[in-house]
XYZ file of C-alpha atoms in Angstrom:
317
model
C 75.781 103.252 96.506
C 74.613 106.728 95.472
C 75.884 108.118 98.784
C 79.225 106.638 98.127
C 79.439 108.255 94.764
C 78.456 111.637 96.152
C 81.073 111.194 98.795
C 83.776 110.472 96.205
C 82.768 113.501 94.104
C 82.540 115.886 97.101
C 85.837 114.683 98.515
C 87.508 115.038 95.119
C 86.304 118.504 94.740
C 87.348 119.523 98.226
C 90.797 117.948 97.833
C 91.255 119.810 94.549
C 90.267 123.135 96.002
C 92.449 122.556 99.050
C 95.387 121.617 96.904
C 95.029 124.891 94.968
C 95.120 126.828 98.255
C 97.814 124.969 100.162
C 100.430 124.252 97.472
C 101.227 127.941 97.015
C 101.038 128.455 100.750
C 103.553 125.649 101.423
C 105.866 127.090 98.795
C 105.641 130.515 100.469
C 106.375 128.902 103.864
C 109.402 127.059 102.209
C 108.050 123.639 103.186
C 110.049 121.895 100.497
C 111.752 118.493 100.904
C 115.445 117.825 101.032
C 116.941 114.991 98.935
C 118.855 112.117 100.454
C 122.272 111.222 99.235
C 122.521 107.853 97.432
C 119.240 108.119 95.478
C 119.013 108.373 91.654
C 120.449 111.631 90.282
C 117.134 112.390 88.608
C 115.641 113.029 92.068
C 117.950 115.964 92.748
C 115.575 118.153 90.710
C 112.776 117.401 93.231
C 114.481 119.315 96.032
C 112.269 122.061 97.205
C 109.055 120.421 96.145
C 106.375 121.142 98.941
C 105.852 118.278 101.265
C 103.230 117.766 103.971
C 100.833 116.960 101.172
C 99.073 114.332 103.296
C 97.385 117.113 105.066
C 95.381 117.775 101.895
C 93.722 114.375 101.676
C 93.502 113.780 105.397
C 91.584 117.032 105.772
C 89.355 116.438 102.650
C 88.624 112.871 103.677
C 87.569 113.645 107.253
C 85.580 116.733 106.410
C 83.646 114.842 103.772
C 83.073 111.871 106.071
C 81.665 114.157 108.809
C 79.461 115.863 106.161
C 78.182 112.822 104.213
C 77.764 110.263 107.138
C 74.689 111.038 109.336
C 75.173 108.202 111.867
C 78.553 108.421 113.541
C 79.573 104.872 114.573
C 82.630 103.047 115.805
C 83.761 102.156 112.177
C 83.756 105.882 111.224
C 85.572 106.941 114.381
C 88.200 104.211 113.963
C 88.979 105.316 110.372
C 89.201 109.040 111.362
C 91.327 108.145 114.371
C 93.843 106.149 112.256
C 94.156 108.871 109.727
C 94.824 111.395 112.469
C 96.923 109.288 114.819
C 99.300 107.820 112.128
C 99.244 111.045 110.221
C 100.391 112.886 113.328
C 103.459 110.678 113.593
C 104.289 111.399 110.034
C 103.709 115.115 110.562
C 106.223 115.064 113.432
C 108.724 113.294 111.168
C 108.246 115.691 108.353
C 108.473 118.728 110.749
C 111.792 117.505 112.191
C 113.162 117.041 108.643
C 112.320 120.636 107.992
C 113.812 121.882 111.184
C 117.037 119.932 110.639
C 117.278 121.300 107.033
C 117.987 117.741 105.970
C 115.993 114.685 105.035
C 116.417 113.482 108.642
C 113.353 113.338 110.823
C 112.529 110.969 113.596
C 115.254 108.335 114.360
C 114.289 104.811 113.353
C 113.977 103.926 117.005
C 111.844 106.979 117.749
C 109.489 106.367 114.873
C 109.168 102.675 115.789
C 108.311 103.527 119.410
C 105.503 105.881 118.270
C 104.122 103.375 115.718
C 104.199 100.514 118.298
C 102.418 102.787 120.782
C 99.654 103.943 118.489
C 99.312 100.431 116.989
C 98.856 99.026 120.532
C 95.964 101.340 121.185
C 94.229 100.227 117.972
C 94.988 96.569 118.732
C 93.703 96.576 122.307
C 90.590 98.594 121.334
C 89.709 96.175 118.448
C 90.295 93.183 120.650
C 87.762 94.337 123.254
C 85.306 95.646 120.639
C 82.584 93.061 120.208
C 82.019 94.089 116.560
C 85.685 93.246 115.680
C 87.003 90.900 118.310
C 89.883 88.410 117.866
C 88.588 86.515 114.870
C 90.237 86.856 111.477
C 89.383 85.408 108.076
C 91.701 83.649 105.647
C 91.489 84.602 101.892
C 90.334 81.967 99.483
C 89.580 79.484 102.333
C 86.787 81.352 104.045
C 88.109 79.797 107.256
C 87.993 81.750 110.549
C 90.525 81.667 113.236
C 90.259 83.011 116.787
C 93.614 84.316 117.818
C 92.337 85.095 121.282
C 94.930 87.096 123.269
C 97.546 86.640 120.500
C 95.312 88.883 118.373
C 96.833 91.941 120.038
C 100.531 91.382 119.094
C 99.449 90.218 115.625
C 97.537 93.352 114.990
C 100.399 95.477 116.343
C 102.809 93.803 113.969
C 100.280 94.182 111.139
C 99.887 97.939 111.687
C 103.613 98.576 111.901
C 104.240 96.459 108.805
C 101.503 98.119 106.685
C 102.459 101.627 107.602
C 106.187 101.058 106.994
C 105.567 99.264 103.716
C 103.383 102.059 102.380
C 106.022 104.588 103.611
C 108.720 102.821 101.610
C 106.532 102.829 98.489
C 106.238 106.514 98.556
C 109.414 107.243 96.594
C 108.250 108.236 93.163
C 105.804 110.959 91.949
C 102.320 109.568 92.199
C 103.342 105.997 93.078
C 101.929 105.574 96.530
C 98.966 107.733 95.685
C 97.978 105.779 92.513
C 98.424 102.330 94.199
C 96.645 103.332 97.362
C 93.802 104.821 95.382
C 93.147 101.561 93.684
C 93.354 99.600 97.036
C 91.024 102.085 98.816
C 88.562 101.692 95.821
C 88.731 97.954 96.241
C 87.880 98.351 99.959
C 85.016 100.724 99.084
C 83.330 98.029 96.881
C 84.205 95.244 99.310
C 82.899 96.860 102.478
C 79.739 97.809 100.545
C 79.220 94.264 99.558
C 79.725 93.037 103.023
C 77.103 95.427 104.423
C 79.531 97.859 106.082
C 77.921 100.927 104.536
C 79.458 103.568 106.749
C 82.881 102.050 106.106
C 82.169 102.119 102.410
C 81.364 105.789 102.451
C 84.516 106.466 104.501
C 86.537 104.532 101.901
C 84.879 106.597 99.176
C 85.885 109.800 100.977
C 89.520 108.694 101.021
C 89.437 107.636 97.365
C 87.952 110.942 96.215
C 90.546 112.929 98.227
C 93.373 110.847 96.755
C 91.972 111.296 93.169
C 91.983 115.136 93.694
C 95.480 115.060 95.178
C 96.818 112.889 92.431
C 96.359 115.656 89.931
C 99.168 117.487 91.751
C 101.245 114.560 92.901
C 101.666 112.784 89.564
C 104.924 113.340 87.541
C 106.215 116.084 87.774
C 104.828 116.377 91.312
C 103.818 119.867 92.467
C 103.450 118.466 96.091
C 104.610 115.275 97.925
C 102.473 113.583 100.514
C 105.366 113.087 102.940
C 105.363 110.764 105.888
C 102.195 112.732 107.080
C 100.307 111.131 104.100
C 102.004 107.741 103.762
C 101.704 106.792 107.422
C 98.102 108.089 107.594
C 97.151 105.982 104.574
C 98.937 102.930 105.933
C 97.132 103.218 109.167
C 93.730 103.721 107.468
C 94.216 100.685 105.208
C 95.215 98.541 108.210
C 92.150 99.763 110.090
C 89.727 99.127 107.312
C 90.877 95.514 106.718
C 90.883 94.996 110.518
C 87.207 96.137 110.708
C 86.406 93.606 108.007
C 88.234 91.008 109.946
C 90.426 90.327 106.934
C 93.936 91.665 107.514
C 95.603 89.178 105.257
C 93.885 90.535 102.158
C 96.186 93.509 102.341
C 99.030 91.095 101.553
C 97.136 90.295 98.285
C 95.861 93.705 97.111
C 98.934 95.492 98.579
C 101.322 93.133 96.821
C 103.333 96.218 95.678
C 103.697 97.302 99.239
C 105.002 93.815 100.246
C 107.517 93.807 97.292
C 108.788 97.246 98.237
C 109.250 96.367 101.896
C 110.737 92.905 101.215
C 113.223 94.332 98.647
C 114.509 96.738 101.332
C 114.617 94.066 103.978
C 116.463 91.609 101.700
C 118.909 94.235 100.622
C 119.839 95.133 104.207
C 120.195 91.620 105.434
C 122.127 90.348 102.321
C 124.528 93.355 102.580
C 125.159 92.811 106.331
C 125.773 89.052 105.790
C 127.735 88.992 102.596
C 128.721 92.668 101.959
C 126.916 92.674 98.588
C 123.750 94.045 97.306
C 121.054 91.993 95.409
C 119.395 95.070 93.819
C 121.038 98.131 92.405
C 119.032 100.078 95.013
C 116.175 99.514 97.382
C 113.226 99.895 97.597
C 112.831 98.149 94.314
C 111.288 101.043 92.416
C 114.644 102.791 92.544
C 116.274 99.729 91.112
C 114.029 99.943 88.118
C 114.958 103.613 87.765
C 118.630 102.661 87.609
C 117.793 100.066 84.921
C 116.411 102.990 82.769
C 112.721 102.992 83.552
C 111.118 106.422 83.747
C 109.081 107.214 86.838
C 105.860 107.309 84.776
C 106.460 103.819 83.455
C 107.145 102.397 86.885
C 103.984 103.961 88.299
C 102.057 102.641 85.349
C 103.281 99.199 85.611
C 102.868 98.998 89.376
C 99.330 100.359 89.045
C 98.484 97.688 86.565
C 99.817 94.956 88.752
C 97.797 96.434 91.648
C 94.577 96.453 89.553
C 95.151 92.789 88.804
C 95.852 92.070 92.481
C 92.586 93.813 93.478
C 90.651 91.695 91.066
C 92.279 88.552 92.693
C 91.392 90.043 96.039
C 87.686 89.895 95.038
C 88.071 86.271 94.055
C 89.610 85.536 97.478
C 86.449 86.541 99.381
């Protein structure tokens, strides 16, 4: 466990230093975000806030992993690959938004195709990897299920759902960072307890990097993670749970992700069917804003809920 702690501290320090260097650079390069129409008016003042912040914790996490972990195994390579592959999709999206001078990046179809492609690679690899295979666990029951060939489409759906849900959660200063930090910390302890020590150190590296990044991402944010960060984190969380053969646990500890995604889905379906909206705005964190909640209150409440969900997650093992 001492190695995990050192990994957290080193990654935190590297993330902090990298933030101090890159934030002014991103400002100088005019890599600020544009604001969509139809979101709370309070967000208009965020226009110009540097994005691409995911680069900070992706870089800090990976460098720390390579420095702290002596024996490079498949678990380490999977986590690093997921951060890079899904982060690259987000980077392309963020870059196109900047080129178009609007908050319009990849089309929904284009992004989905890329997510499906990358997810398919991870699904097929894990299916044929003897240390992962097609067996998954069910929380609370301790029952195992061999999905056989159905494992591949299941994992593809799981990756796409997780990355999109986390992406939707990243709508307030510090929200996605705070929640994901708690979830990654949960996986740090869980993987250590299950004997996946390399994975535990990898999780610790991500947790430390997020902690350093949070200092600049909390309200009022000096930098935003962008799709580069949210998709990378979604891919990493999906990969970590997949390695532990427990993808369903993400539904428990990532309950906020689920609520955010479902609120958007319900809003769209209900509006198309009946021409009315259930929520004032979706994802649901914007609805709370329109009900008078300040960003910091929403982040605090959602973080408390996630902490409780993580404790429930431990009980489910």
